[in-house]
Short mmCIF file of C-alpha atoms and ligand atoms in Angstrom, two decimals:
data_model
loop_
_atom_site.label_atom_id
_atom_site.label_comp_id
_atom_site.label_asym_id
_atom_site.label_seq_id
_atom_site.Cartn_x
_atom_site.Cartn_y
_atom_site.Cartn_z
CA MET A 1417 -70.25 -22.52 72.21
CA HIS A 1418 -72.02 -25.01 69.87
CA ASP A 1419 -75.47 -24.11 71.13
CA ASN A 1420 -75.02 -20.35 70.96
CA LYS A 1421 -76.36 -18.91 67.70
CA PRO A 1422 -74.77 -15.45 67.65
CA PHE A 1423 -71.38 -16.88 68.64
CA ASN A 1424 -71.60 -19.58 65.99
CA GLN A 1425 -72.54 -16.96 63.40
CA SER A 1426 -69.57 -14.79 64.37
CA ARG A 1427 -67.32 -17.85 64.36
CA ARG A 1428 -68.50 -18.75 60.85
CA ARG A 1429 -67.95 -15.18 59.65
CA LEU A 1430 -64.51 -15.03 61.24
CA ALA A 1431 -63.53 -18.41 59.80
CA GLY A 1432 -64.85 -17.34 56.36
CA SER A 1433 -62.80 -14.14 56.46
CA TYR A 1434 -59.67 -16.01 57.60
CA ALA A 1435 -60.16 -18.59 54.84
CA ALA A 1436 -60.79 -15.92 52.17
CA VAL A 1437 -57.67 -13.95 53.14
CA MET A 1438 -55.59 -17.13 53.35
CA GLY A 1439 -57.03 -18.28 49.99
CA ILE A 1440 -56.01 -15.02 48.30
CA ILE A 1441 -52.54 -15.18 49.88
CA LEU A 1442 -52.12 -18.84 48.89
CA SER A 1443 -53.29 -18.20 45.33
CA LEU A 1444 -50.93 -15.24 44.96
CA CYS A 1445 -48.06 -17.30 46.39
CA GLY A 1446 -48.95 -20.19 44.05
CA VAL A 1447 -49.10 -17.99 40.94
CA THR A 1448 -45.84 -16.26 41.89
CA ALA A 1449 -44.08 -19.58 42.56
CA TYR A 1450 -45.37 -20.91 39.21
CA GLN A 1451 -44.15 -17.82 37.34
CA MET A 1452 -40.76 -17.97 39.03
CA LEU A 1453 -40.32 -21.67 38.28
CA ALA A 1454 -41.42 -21.20 34.67
CA TYR A 1455 -39.06 -18.25 34.25
CA ALA A 1456 -36.10 -20.11 35.82
CA HIS A 1457 -36.74 -23.15 33.62
CA TRP A 1458 -37.07 -21.03 30.50
CA GLN A 1459 -33.86 -19.16 31.31
CA ALA A 1460 -32.04 -22.50 31.74
CA ILE A 1461 -33.34 -23.72 28.36
CA THR A 1462 -32.44 -20.57 26.41
CA GLN A 1463 -29.03 -20.25 28.07
CA GLU A 1464 -28.19 -23.85 27.22
CA LEU A 1465 -29.35 -23.41 23.65
CA LYS A 1466 -27.37 -20.18 23.28
CA SER A 1467 -24.19 -21.70 24.64
CA VAL A 1468 -24.52 -24.83 22.44
CA SER A 1469 -25.22 -22.76 19.33
CA GLY A 1470 -22.39 -20.30 20.10
CA THR A 1471 -19.86 -23.10 20.54
CA LEU A 1472 -20.97 -24.88 17.37
CA HIS A 1473 -20.93 -21.66 15.38
CA ASP A 1474 -17.33 -20.87 16.45
CA ASN A 1475 -16.20 -24.44 15.77
CA LEU A 1476 -17.83 -24.86 12.40
CA GLU A 1477 -17.19 -21.51 10.74
CA SER A 1478 -13.46 -22.29 10.36
CA LYS A 1479 -14.42 -25.51 8.49
CA LEU A 1480 -16.82 -24.00 5.94
CA MET A 1481 -15.23 -23.49 2.53
CA GLN A 1482 -17.84 -23.00 -0.20
CA PRO A 1483 -21.25 -21.39 0.41
CA GLY A 1484 -23.97 -24.01 0.88
CA GLN A 1485 -21.43 -26.89 0.85
CA LEU A 1486 -20.44 -28.82 3.97
CA SER A 1487 -16.82 -29.91 4.07
CA ALA A 1488 -15.61 -33.33 5.24
CA ALA A 1489 -14.21 -31.61 8.33
CA VAL A 1490 -17.73 -30.57 9.32
CA GLU A 1491 -19.03 -34.10 8.76
CA GLN A 1492 -16.18 -35.37 10.91
CA ALA A 1493 -16.96 -32.90 13.63
CA LEU A 1494 -20.64 -33.84 13.60
CA PRO A 1495 -20.87 -37.61 13.20
CA GLY A 1496 -24.32 -38.73 12.21
CA LEU A 1497 -24.89 -35.57 10.16
CA CYS A 1498 -27.29 -36.34 7.35
CA ILE A 1499 -26.46 -34.52 4.11
CA ILE A 1500 -29.64 -34.17 2.07
CA GLY A 1501 -29.42 -36.16 -1.17
CA LYS A 1502 -26.88 -38.61 0.28
CA ASN A 1503 -27.74 -41.90 1.86
CA CYS A 1504 -27.55 -41.32 5.56
CA THR A 1505 -28.61 -43.22 8.64
CA ASN A 1506 -29.09 -40.07 10.70
CA GLN A 1507 -28.03 -41.96 13.80
CA PRO A 1508 -26.77 -39.55 16.43
CA SER A 1509 -23.38 -40.58 17.76
CA ASP A 1510 -21.67 -40.12 21.10
CA ARG A 1511 -18.72 -38.36 19.52
CA HIS A 1512 -20.20 -34.93 18.85
CA ILE A 1513 -18.26 -31.88 19.76
CA LEU A 1514 -21.11 -31.18 22.13
CA GLY A 1515 -22.50 -34.25 23.78
CA ILE A 1516 -25.74 -32.46 24.47
CA VAL A 1517 -26.71 -32.54 20.81
CA ARG A 1518 -27.06 -36.29 20.94
CA GLN A 1519 -29.94 -35.90 23.34
CA GLY A 1520 -33.13 -36.83 21.57
CA ASP A 1521 -34.86 -33.48 21.83
CA TYR A 1522 -32.08 -31.48 20.10
CA TYR A 1523 -31.67 -31.01 16.33
CA ILE A 1524 -29.40 -29.05 14.01
CA ARG A 1525 -30.21 -27.96 10.47
CA PHE A 1526 -27.93 -26.37 7.92
CA LEU A 1527 -29.61 -24.25 5.26
CA ASP A 1528 -28.11 -22.50 2.26
CA GLN A 1529 -28.70 -18.82 1.61
CA SER A 1530 -32.00 -19.49 -0.18
CA GLY A 1531 -33.34 -21.36 2.89
CA ARG A 1532 -33.03 -24.86 1.39
CA VAL A 1533 -32.14 -27.50 3.98
CA VAL A 1534 -28.66 -28.85 3.20
CA ALA A 1535 -28.00 -31.16 6.14
CA VAL A 1536 -29.71 -32.30 9.29
CA LEU A 1537 -28.54 -33.73 12.58
CA GLY A 1538 -30.89 -35.26 15.12
CA GLN A 1539 -34.65 -35.50 14.62
CA PRO A 1540 -36.03 -32.14 13.51
CA PRO A 1541 -39.81 -32.21 13.77
CA LYS A 1542 -41.86 -32.58 10.66
CA GLY A 1543 -43.72 -29.55 9.45
CA LEU A 1544 -41.45 -27.11 11.30
CA PRO A 1545 -41.57 -23.81 9.37
CA ILE A 1546 -38.33 -22.20 8.34
CA TYR A 1547 -37.77 -18.79 9.90
CA LEU A 1548 -34.55 -17.08 9.20
CA GLN A 1549 -35.41 -13.53 10.12
CA GLN A 1550 -35.21 -13.75 13.90
CA GLU A 1551 -32.30 -15.08 15.88
CA GLN A 1552 -34.53 -16.87 18.42
CA GLN A 1553 -37.92 -18.38 17.65
CA THR A 1554 -40.48 -20.46 19.43
CA LEU A 1555 -42.31 -22.61 16.91
CA LYS A 1556 -45.20 -24.99 17.05
CA THR A 1557 -45.63 -28.07 14.88
CA GLN A 1558 -48.97 -29.26 13.54
CA THR A 1559 -49.06 -31.85 16.30
CA GLY A 1560 -48.90 -29.04 18.83
CA THR A 1561 -45.36 -29.66 20.11
CA ARG A 1562 -43.42 -26.48 20.70
CA TYR A 1563 -39.76 -25.99 19.78
CA HIS A 1564 -37.32 -23.28 20.64
CA GLN A 1565 -34.76 -22.61 17.98
CA ILE A 1566 -31.82 -20.32 17.33
CA SER A 1567 -30.90 -19.37 13.74
CA LEU A 1568 -27.38 -18.18 13.05
CA LEU A 1569 -25.82 -16.81 9.90
CA LEU A 1570 -22.70 -18.81 8.97
CA LYS A 1571 -19.77 -17.39 7.06
CA ALA A 1572 -17.26 -19.32 5.04
CA THR A 1573 -13.55 -19.02 5.73
CA ASP A 1574 -13.28 -16.21 3.18
CA ARG A 1575 -15.90 -14.27 5.21
CA SER A 1576 -18.49 -14.62 2.45
CA PRO A 1577 -22.02 -15.65 3.61
CA TRP A 1578 -22.29 -19.45 3.70
CA GLY A 1579 -25.89 -19.99 4.78
CA TYR A 1580 -27.62 -20.67 8.06
CA MET A 1581 -27.42 -23.06 10.97
CA GLN A 1582 -30.49 -23.69 13.04
CA ILE A 1583 -30.21 -25.44 16.37
CA GLY A 1584 -33.34 -26.15 18.31
CA ARG A 1585 -34.81 -28.26 21.02
CA SER A 1586 -38.22 -29.54 21.83
CA LEU A 1587 -40.11 -27.72 24.60
CA LYS A 1588 -42.18 -30.81 25.35
CA GLU A 1589 -40.45 -31.52 28.64
CA TYR A 1590 -40.77 -27.85 29.61
CA ASP A 1591 -44.45 -27.68 28.63
CA ASP A 1592 -45.20 -31.00 30.37
CA HIS A 1593 -43.45 -29.74 33.48
CA LEU A 1594 -45.51 -26.53 33.51
CA ALA A 1595 -48.72 -28.42 32.79
CA LEU A 1596 -47.96 -30.70 35.75
CA LEU A 1597 -47.29 -27.67 37.95
CA LYS A 1598 -50.60 -26.12 36.85
CA LEU A 1599 -52.43 -29.37 37.52
CA LEU A 1600 -50.84 -29.66 40.95
CA GLY A 1601 -51.79 -26.06 41.67
CA LEU A 1602 -55.38 -26.56 40.50
CA LEU A 1603 -55.77 -29.80 42.46
CA GLY A 1604 -53.71 -28.60 45.42
CA LEU A 1605 -55.54 -25.30 45.88
CA PRO A 1606 -58.95 -26.83 46.72
CA ILE A 1607 -57.24 -29.30 49.09
CA ALA A 1608 -55.22 -26.48 50.64
CA MET A 1609 -58.43 -24.41 50.89
CA LEU A 1610 -60.18 -27.28 52.66
CA LEU A 1611 -57.31 -27.48 55.15
CA VAL A 1612 -57.27 -23.69 55.50
CA GLY A 1613 -61.05 -23.75 56.05
CA ALA A 1614 -60.74 -26.39 58.78
CA ALA A 1615 -57.81 -24.55 60.39
CA SER A 1616 -59.73 -21.25 60.17
CA TRP A 1617 -62.74 -22.82 61.86
CA GLY A 1618 -60.51 -24.12 64.66
CA LEU A 1619 -58.63 -20.82 64.98
CA ALA A 1620 -61.85 -18.82 64.97
CA GLY A 1621 -63.09 -21.09 67.76
CA LEU A 1622 -59.89 -20.48 69.72
CA ALA A 1623 -60.17 -16.73 69.18
CA MET A 1624 -63.81 -16.72 70.26
CA GLN A 1625 -63.19 -18.89 73.31
CA PRO A 1626 -62.08 -16.14 75.74
CA ILE A 1627 -64.86 -13.85 74.52
CA TYR A 1628 -67.34 -16.67 74.95
CA GLN A 1629 -65.99 -17.40 78.44
CA SER A 1630 -66.35 -13.80 79.56
CA TYR A 1631 -69.81 -13.68 77.95
CA LYS A 1632 -70.74 -16.78 79.93
CA GLN A 1633 -69.31 -15.23 83.09
CA MET A 1634 -71.34 -12.09 82.46
CA GLN A 1635 -74.45 -14.18 81.95
CA GLN A 1636 -73.70 -16.06 85.16
CA PHE A 1637 -73.02 -12.81 86.98
CA THR A 1638 -76.32 -11.30 85.84
CA ALA A 1639 -78.20 -14.43 86.87
CA ASP A 1640 -76.45 -14.55 90.25
CA ALA A 1641 -76.98 -10.84 90.86
CA ALA A 1642 -80.68 -11.10 89.97
CA HIS A 1643 -80.99 -14.10 92.26
CA GLU A 1644 -79.34 -12.30 95.18
CA LEU A 1645 -81.40 -9.13 94.63
CA ARG A 1646 -84.60 -11.15 94.46
CA THR A 1647 -84.16 -12.51 98.00
CA PRO A 1648 -84.51 -9.24 99.96
CA VAL A 1649 -87.12 -7.93 97.50
CA ALA A 1650 -89.21 -11.09 98.04
CA ALA A 1651 -88.72 -10.79 101.80
CA ILE A 1652 -89.98 -7.17 101.75
CA ARG A 1653 -93.01 -8.22 99.70
CA ALA A 1654 -93.77 -11.04 102.14
CA ILE A 1655 -93.51 -8.68 105.12
CA VAL A 1656 -95.80 -6.13 103.42
CA GLU A 1657 -98.37 -8.80 102.51
CA ALA A 1658 -98.35 -10.24 106.04
CA THR A 1659 -98.85 -6.72 107.47
CA ARG A 1660 -101.70 -6.00 105.05
CA ASP A 1661 -103.47 -9.17 106.23
CA SER A 1662 -103.31 -8.29 109.92
CA ASN A 1663 -106.03 -5.73 110.36
CA PRO A 1664 -106.06 -3.69 112.56
CA LEU A 1665 -102.26 -3.31 112.92
CA THR A 1666 -100.95 -2.97 116.44
CA GLU A 1667 -98.16 -0.56 117.26
CA GLN A 1668 -95.84 -3.52 117.97
CA GLU A 1669 -96.63 -5.18 114.62
CA ALA A 1670 -96.03 -1.92 112.80
CA GLN A 1671 -92.63 -1.53 114.47
CA ALA A 1672 -91.71 -5.16 113.62
CA THR A 1673 -92.77 -4.62 110.01
CA LEU A 1674 -90.70 -1.47 109.68
CA ALA A 1675 -87.69 -3.17 111.31
CA GLY A 1676 -88.03 -6.11 108.90
CA ILE A 1677 -88.28 -3.84 105.87
CA GLU A 1678 -85.31 -1.80 107.09
CA ARG A 1679 -83.21 -4.95 107.55
CA GLN A 1680 -83.97 -6.21 104.05
CA ASN A 1681 -83.47 -2.75 102.64
CA THR A 1682 -80.03 -2.53 104.25
CA ARG A 1683 -79.15 -5.91 102.79
CA LEU A 1684 -80.33 -4.75 99.38
CA ALA A 1685 -78.40 -1.50 99.64
CA HIS A 1686 -75.21 -3.36 100.62
CA LEU A 1687 -75.62 -5.74 97.75
CA ILE A 1688 -76.14 -2.95 95.23
CA GLN A 1689 -73.18 -1.07 96.71
CA ASP A 1690 -70.97 -4.16 96.38
CA LEU A 1691 -72.08 -4.79 92.82
CA LEU A 1692 -71.44 -1.19 91.83
CA LEU A 1693 -68.04 -1.26 93.52
CA LEU A 1694 -67.06 -4.44 91.71
CA SER A 1695 -68.23 -3.28 88.30
CA ARG A 1696 -66.54 0.13 88.70
CA MET A 1697 -63.31 -1.52 89.77
CA GLU A 1698 -63.52 -3.82 86.81
CA GLN A 1699 -64.08 -0.94 84.40
CA ASN A 1700 -61.46 1.19 86.17
CA THR A 1701 -64.01 3.97 86.60
CA LEU A 1702 -63.84 4.10 90.39
CA THR A 1703 -62.57 7.49 91.47
CA THR A 1704 -60.28 6.89 94.41
CA THR A 1705 -58.09 9.21 96.33
CA GLN A 1706 -54.76 7.53 96.74
CA HIS A 1707 -52.48 8.82 99.45
CA PRO A 1708 -49.98 7.30 101.87
CA CYS A 1709 -51.79 5.06 104.38
CA CYS A 1710 -50.17 3.85 107.57
CA LEU A 1711 -51.00 0.14 107.82
CA ASN A 1712 -50.17 -0.06 111.54
CA GLU A 1713 -52.99 2.39 112.31
CA LEU A 1714 -55.29 0.90 109.72
CA VAL A 1715 -55.01 -2.64 111.14
CA GLU A 1716 -55.53 -1.44 114.70
CA ASP A 1717 -58.57 0.65 113.71
CA VAL A 1718 -60.23 -2.19 111.79
CA VAL A 1719 -59.60 -4.71 114.59
CA GLU A 1720 -61.02 -2.28 117.10
CA SER A 1721 -64.14 -1.64 115.03
CA LEU A 1722 -64.74 -5.40 114.73
CA SER A 1723 -64.29 -6.21 118.39
CA VAL A 1724 -68.10 -6.22 118.73
CA LEU A 1725 -68.28 -9.15 116.32
CA GLU A 1726 -65.49 -10.86 118.22
CA ILE A 1727 -67.55 -10.76 121.38
CA ALA A 1728 -70.71 -11.94 119.60
CA ALA A 1729 -68.90 -14.88 117.98
CA HIS A 1730 -67.03 -15.84 121.17
CA VAL A 1731 -63.83 -15.90 119.17
CA LYS A 1732 -60.60 -14.32 120.36
CA LEU A 1733 -59.34 -11.60 117.99
CA LEU A 1734 -55.63 -10.88 118.41
CA THR A 1735 -53.34 -8.40 116.68
CA GLN A 1736 -49.61 -8.87 116.18
CA ILE A 1737 -47.80 -5.87 114.77
CA GLN A 1738 -44.40 -7.38 114.08
CA VAL A 1739 -42.71 -4.22 112.85
CA PHE A 1740 -41.03 -1.43 114.74
CA GLU A 1741 -41.51 1.27 112.16
CA PRO A 1742 -44.80 2.41 110.57
CA LEU A 1743 -45.45 0.72 107.20
CA TYR A 1744 -46.88 2.94 104.49
CA VAL A 1745 -48.57 1.97 101.30
CA MET A 1746 -50.11 4.18 98.61
CA GLY A 1747 -53.82 3.68 98.43
CA ASP A 1748 -57.40 4.45 99.27
CA GLU A 1749 -57.81 4.10 103.02
CA ASN A 1750 -61.53 3.28 102.86
CA GLN A 1751 -60.97 0.52 100.34
CA LEU A 1752 -58.04 -0.96 102.28
CA CYS A 1753 -60.15 -0.89 105.48
CA ARG A 1754 -62.90 -2.67 103.56
CA LEU A 1755 -60.44 -5.33 102.39
CA VAL A 1756 -58.95 -6.07 105.83
CA SER A 1757 -62.39 -5.87 107.41
CA ASN A 1758 -63.77 -8.45 104.90
CA LEU A 1759 -60.97 -10.86 105.76
CA ILE A 1760 -61.40 -10.48 109.53
CA THR A 1761 -65.22 -10.67 109.33
CA ASN A 1762 -64.96 -13.91 107.33
CA ALA A 1763 -62.42 -15.34 109.78
CA LEU A 1764 -64.74 -14.54 112.69
CA GLN A 1765 -67.76 -15.93 110.84
CA TYR A 1766 -66.15 -19.20 109.85
CA THR A 1767 -64.46 -19.88 113.19
CA PRO A 1768 -66.50 -21.72 115.80
CA ALA A 1769 -66.83 -20.42 119.35
CA ASN A 1770 -63.65 -20.51 121.48
CA GLY A 1771 -61.54 -20.28 118.36
CA LYS A 1772 -58.90 -17.68 117.62
CA VAL A 1773 -58.33 -15.14 114.85
CA THR A 1774 -54.92 -13.50 114.62
CA VAL A 1775 -54.17 -10.47 112.46
CA ILE A 1776 -50.45 -10.10 111.77
CA LEU A 1777 -48.72 -7.11 110.19
CA GLU A 1778 -45.13 -7.65 109.09
CA ARG A 1779 -42.68 -6.54 106.47
CA ALA A 1780 -41.43 -8.82 103.71
CA ASP A 1781 -38.75 -7.05 101.72
CA GLN A 1782 -40.44 -4.31 99.65
CA TYR A 1783 -43.92 -5.43 100.71
CA ALA A 1784 -46.11 -5.08 103.77
CA ARG A 1785 -47.83 -8.32 104.63
CA ILE A 1786 -51.13 -8.52 106.49
CA SER A 1787 -52.09 -12.09 107.43
CA VAL A 1788 -55.45 -13.09 108.86
CA GLN A 1789 -55.17 -16.49 110.45
CA ASP A 1790 -58.06 -18.37 112.01
CA THR A 1791 -58.63 -21.71 113.68
CA GLY A 1792 -61.94 -22.16 111.86
CA ILE A 1793 -63.59 -24.64 109.54
CA GLY A 1794 -61.00 -24.29 106.79
CA ILE A 1795 -61.48 -24.53 103.02
CA ALA A 1796 -60.99 -27.66 100.90
CA PRO A 1797 -58.06 -27.39 98.40
CA GLU A 1798 -60.35 -27.58 95.33
CA GLU A 1799 -62.40 -24.63 96.65
CA GLN A 1800 -59.48 -22.37 97.46
CA SER A 1801 -59.16 -20.78 94.01
CA ARG A 1802 -62.91 -20.51 93.53
CA ILE A 1803 -63.72 -18.54 96.70
CA PHE A 1804 -62.42 -15.37 95.00
CA GLU A 1805 -65.04 -15.68 92.24
CA ARG A 1806 -68.05 -13.42 92.42
CA PHE A 1807 -71.05 -14.96 94.21
CA TYR A 1808 -69.13 -18.13 94.98
CA ARG A 1809 -69.75 -19.72 98.34
CA VAL A 1810 -68.15 -22.95 99.43
CA ASN A 1811 -71.42 -24.25 100.63
CA SER A 1812 -74.25 -21.92 99.76
CA ASP A 1813 -76.59 -23.37 102.34
CA ARG A 1814 -74.01 -23.27 105.07
CA SER A 1815 -72.95 -19.68 104.53
CA ARG A 1816 -76.43 -18.33 103.80
CA HIS A 1817 -77.02 -17.92 107.49
CA THR A 1818 -74.03 -15.54 107.54
CA GLY A 1819 -75.99 -13.31 105.16
CA GLY A 1820 -73.07 -13.13 102.71
CA ALA A 1821 -73.67 -13.05 98.98
CA GLY A 1822 -70.26 -14.42 98.09
CA LEU A 1823 -68.92 -11.03 96.98
CA GLY A 1824 -66.65 -10.26 99.94
CA LEU A 1825 -63.50 -12.01 98.72
CA ALA A 1826 -64.08 -10.95 95.09
CA ILE A 1827 -64.13 -7.34 96.29
CA ALA A 1828 -61.11 -7.96 98.55
CA ARG A 1829 -59.03 -9.34 95.68
CA ALA A 1830 -60.15 -6.55 93.31
CA ILE A 1831 -59.05 -3.95 95.92
CA ALA A 1832 -55.71 -5.74 96.42
CA GLN A 1833 -55.10 -5.78 92.66
CA ALA A 1834 -56.08 -2.13 92.30
CA HIS A 1835 -53.33 -1.43 94.87
CA HIS A 1836 -50.80 -3.55 92.92
CA GLY A 1837 -50.91 -6.15 95.66
CA THR A 1838 -51.87 -9.79 95.96
CA LEU A 1839 -54.32 -11.70 98.10
CA SER A 1840 -53.85 -15.43 98.59
CA VAL A 1841 -55.16 -18.20 100.78
CA SER A 1842 -53.78 -21.35 102.31
CA SER A 1843 -56.09 -23.52 104.32
CA GLU A 1844 -56.75 -26.95 105.67
CA LEU A 1845 -60.19 -28.33 106.37
CA ASP A 1846 -61.14 -28.22 110.08
CA GLN A 1847 -57.74 -26.71 110.93
CA GLY A 1848 -58.19 -23.11 109.84
CA SER A 1849 -57.34 -20.67 107.08
CA LEU A 1850 -54.65 -18.12 106.43
CA PHE A 1851 -55.41 -15.20 104.12
CA THR A 1852 -52.32 -13.21 103.16
CA LEU A 1853 -52.41 -9.74 101.68
CA ALA A 1854 -49.19 -8.28 100.27
CA LEU A 1855 -49.02 -4.60 99.34
CA PRO A 1856 -46.04 -2.71 97.89
CA LEU A 1857 -44.50 -0.36 100.44
CA ILE A 1858 -43.69 3.26 99.79
CA PHE A 1859 -40.67 4.87 101.38
CA PHE A 1860 -40.16 8.53 102.13
CA SER A 1861 -38.25 10.56 104.64
CA LEU A 1862 -40.03 11.66 107.79
CA GLU A 1863 -39.50 15.29 106.78
CA THR A 1864 -41.97 14.94 103.92
CA LEU A 1865 -44.63 13.70 106.31
CA LYS A 1866 -44.57 16.86 108.39
CA PRO A 1867 -47.45 19.22 107.60
P1 ADP B 941 -69.43 -14.60 101.87
O1 ADP B 941 -70.13 -13.33 101.79
O2 ADP B 941 -70.29 -15.78 101.57
O3 ADP B 941 -68.59 -14.76 103.10
P2 ADP B 941 -66.92 -14.31 100.57
O4 ADP B 941 -66.59 -13.95 99.17
O5 ADP B 941 -66.42 -13.40 101.63
O6 ADP B 941 -68.46 -14.53 100.62
O7 ADP B 941 -66.37 -15.76 100.82
C1 ADP B 941 -66.61 -16.76 99.88
C2 ADP B 941 -66.63 -18.12 100.56
O8 ADP B 941 -65.33 -18.43 101.04
C3 ADP B 941 -67.50 -18.14 101.77
O9 ADP B 941 -68.82 -18.49 101.43
C4 ADP B 941 -66.87 -19.20 102.65
O10 ADP B 941 -67.40 -20.44 102.34
C5 ADP B 941 -65.40 -19.18 102.22
N1 ADP B 941 -64.56 -18.49 103.23
C6 ADP B 941 -64.15 -17.20 103.22
N2 ADP B 941 -63.36 -16.94 104.28
C7 ADP B 941 -63.27 -18.09 104.98
C8 ADP B 941 -62.58 -18.48 106.17
N3 ADP B 941 -61.82 -17.61 106.86
N4 ADP B 941 -62.72 -19.75 106.58
C9 ADP B 941 -63.46 -20.64 105.90
N5 ADP B 941 -64.13 -20.34 104.76
C10 ADP B 941 -64.04 -19.09 104.30
#
C-alpha cells in the first residue's frame, strides 16, 4: 500500500478525520472531567466551611454576653484566640472545639457591629477586605491568593446583635490542584493526540487493507484477462499475416487459415463468455432460472456427453450412483451441468492414459454429494487452495497445452456458492485428486412433481 498514491492519500484523509473526531471527543471529555472535578472539590470545600461555621456559631452564641465583647468562656472554647489589644501568641492549639480550625489554611475573625476586628484565630491573610454584606464570599489578597469565607451575624444571649464572625479558608490548595489539572490537560492533550494520530494511521491502514487487497485483485484480474485475451488475438493476427504473405492462396491454405481463425475465435469467445459469467456471478446480476434439478439424470447426462473425451484421453470414466431415490436440488440446470462438466473435464485432462475417473453421486444427510475422483497427477497441498482463484494454474506451462485459462474451477466454485453449496478438493501428488461438491437437497412429495 506504501507505493500507491491514491490509497495513501485516502489513508491520510481517513486517519486525519479519525484523529480530528477523536481529538474533539477527547477535548470534550477532558473539559467535562475538569469541570466535574472542580465542581466536586468546590462543593467539598463549601460544605466543610458551612458545617464548621454552623457548629461554631451554635456553640459560641450561648457564650456571648455583651455586644463586641468576648467572654472567658469563648476564649476557653477557642484556645489560641488572639484578642486585639491584648498580648497574644496566636498559636493555634489542638484543643479547639473543631479540630479542623487548627489546620493552617483556616482562620476565624470576630468583628463588632461597626466591622472592627475584635479577635482573630489562625492566620488571616493580610490585606483581606472586610465584607459583611454577603454570607459567602470569595476574596483575593494583593498577593493573588484566594480565600473563601463565610460571615455570620452573632447574637448575644439576650438576643441583641453582638457582631460578626468570619470563618474562612485559603483556596490555594484548590487553585493549585486545578492549575495542575489544567497543566496535565494541556500537556496530556498533545501527547494523547499524537497517540490518537498514530492509532488512527494504523486503523486507517487496517480499514483500507481489504479494499486495497480487492483493488490489487482487480488489477491482477484485468492484467490476467488482458494477457489471456491477447493470446488468441495475436494468433489470429499471425495467421492473417502468414496468409497475406502467401500469394496466390491455394484452396487448401484458405481452408487452413479459416480453420485456424475459427479455432482462435472459439477460444476467444469461450474466454469472454467465462469472464462475463464470472463477473455477473460476482455482481449477482446473472439471471438464472432456478427449478428442481434431478442430479441422477444430470450426472448421467454430463458423463455421457464427455465420453468422447474419455476415449480421446484413454482414461476410464465410471459413474457410481449410490442412491436409490432421485436426488433433487434447486438450481440452474445449465450452470450445474457446467460445474460437473468442468470437474470431469479437468479430471480427464490431468489423468494420464490408462488412468481412471470415477463420478460418484451419494446422499450425505441434507446434502447431495457429487465426487469426482481421478488417479491423475494430483495437486500439491500448497496449491490446493489457490486452484480456485481466477486464472490460477498449478503450472502454467504444463496446463497451457490443455488450452485452459485457469477459470474453470473459479467458475465451478462460484456456481456451487450461488447454489448454497460447497466445492472442496483433497489430493495427493502423483496419486490423484478428489473434488467434492455438496449441494443442499430439496424434498417434496411425488404428487407435486406430476404435471
Ligand atoms: P484450467 O483451465 O487450467 O484447467 P482450472 O481452474 O480448471 O483451470 O484448474 C486450475 C488448475 O488446477 C489447473 O491448471 C490444474 O493445474 C489444477 N487442476 C484442476 N483439476 C485438477 C485435477 N483433477 N488434477 C490435477 N490438477 C488439477
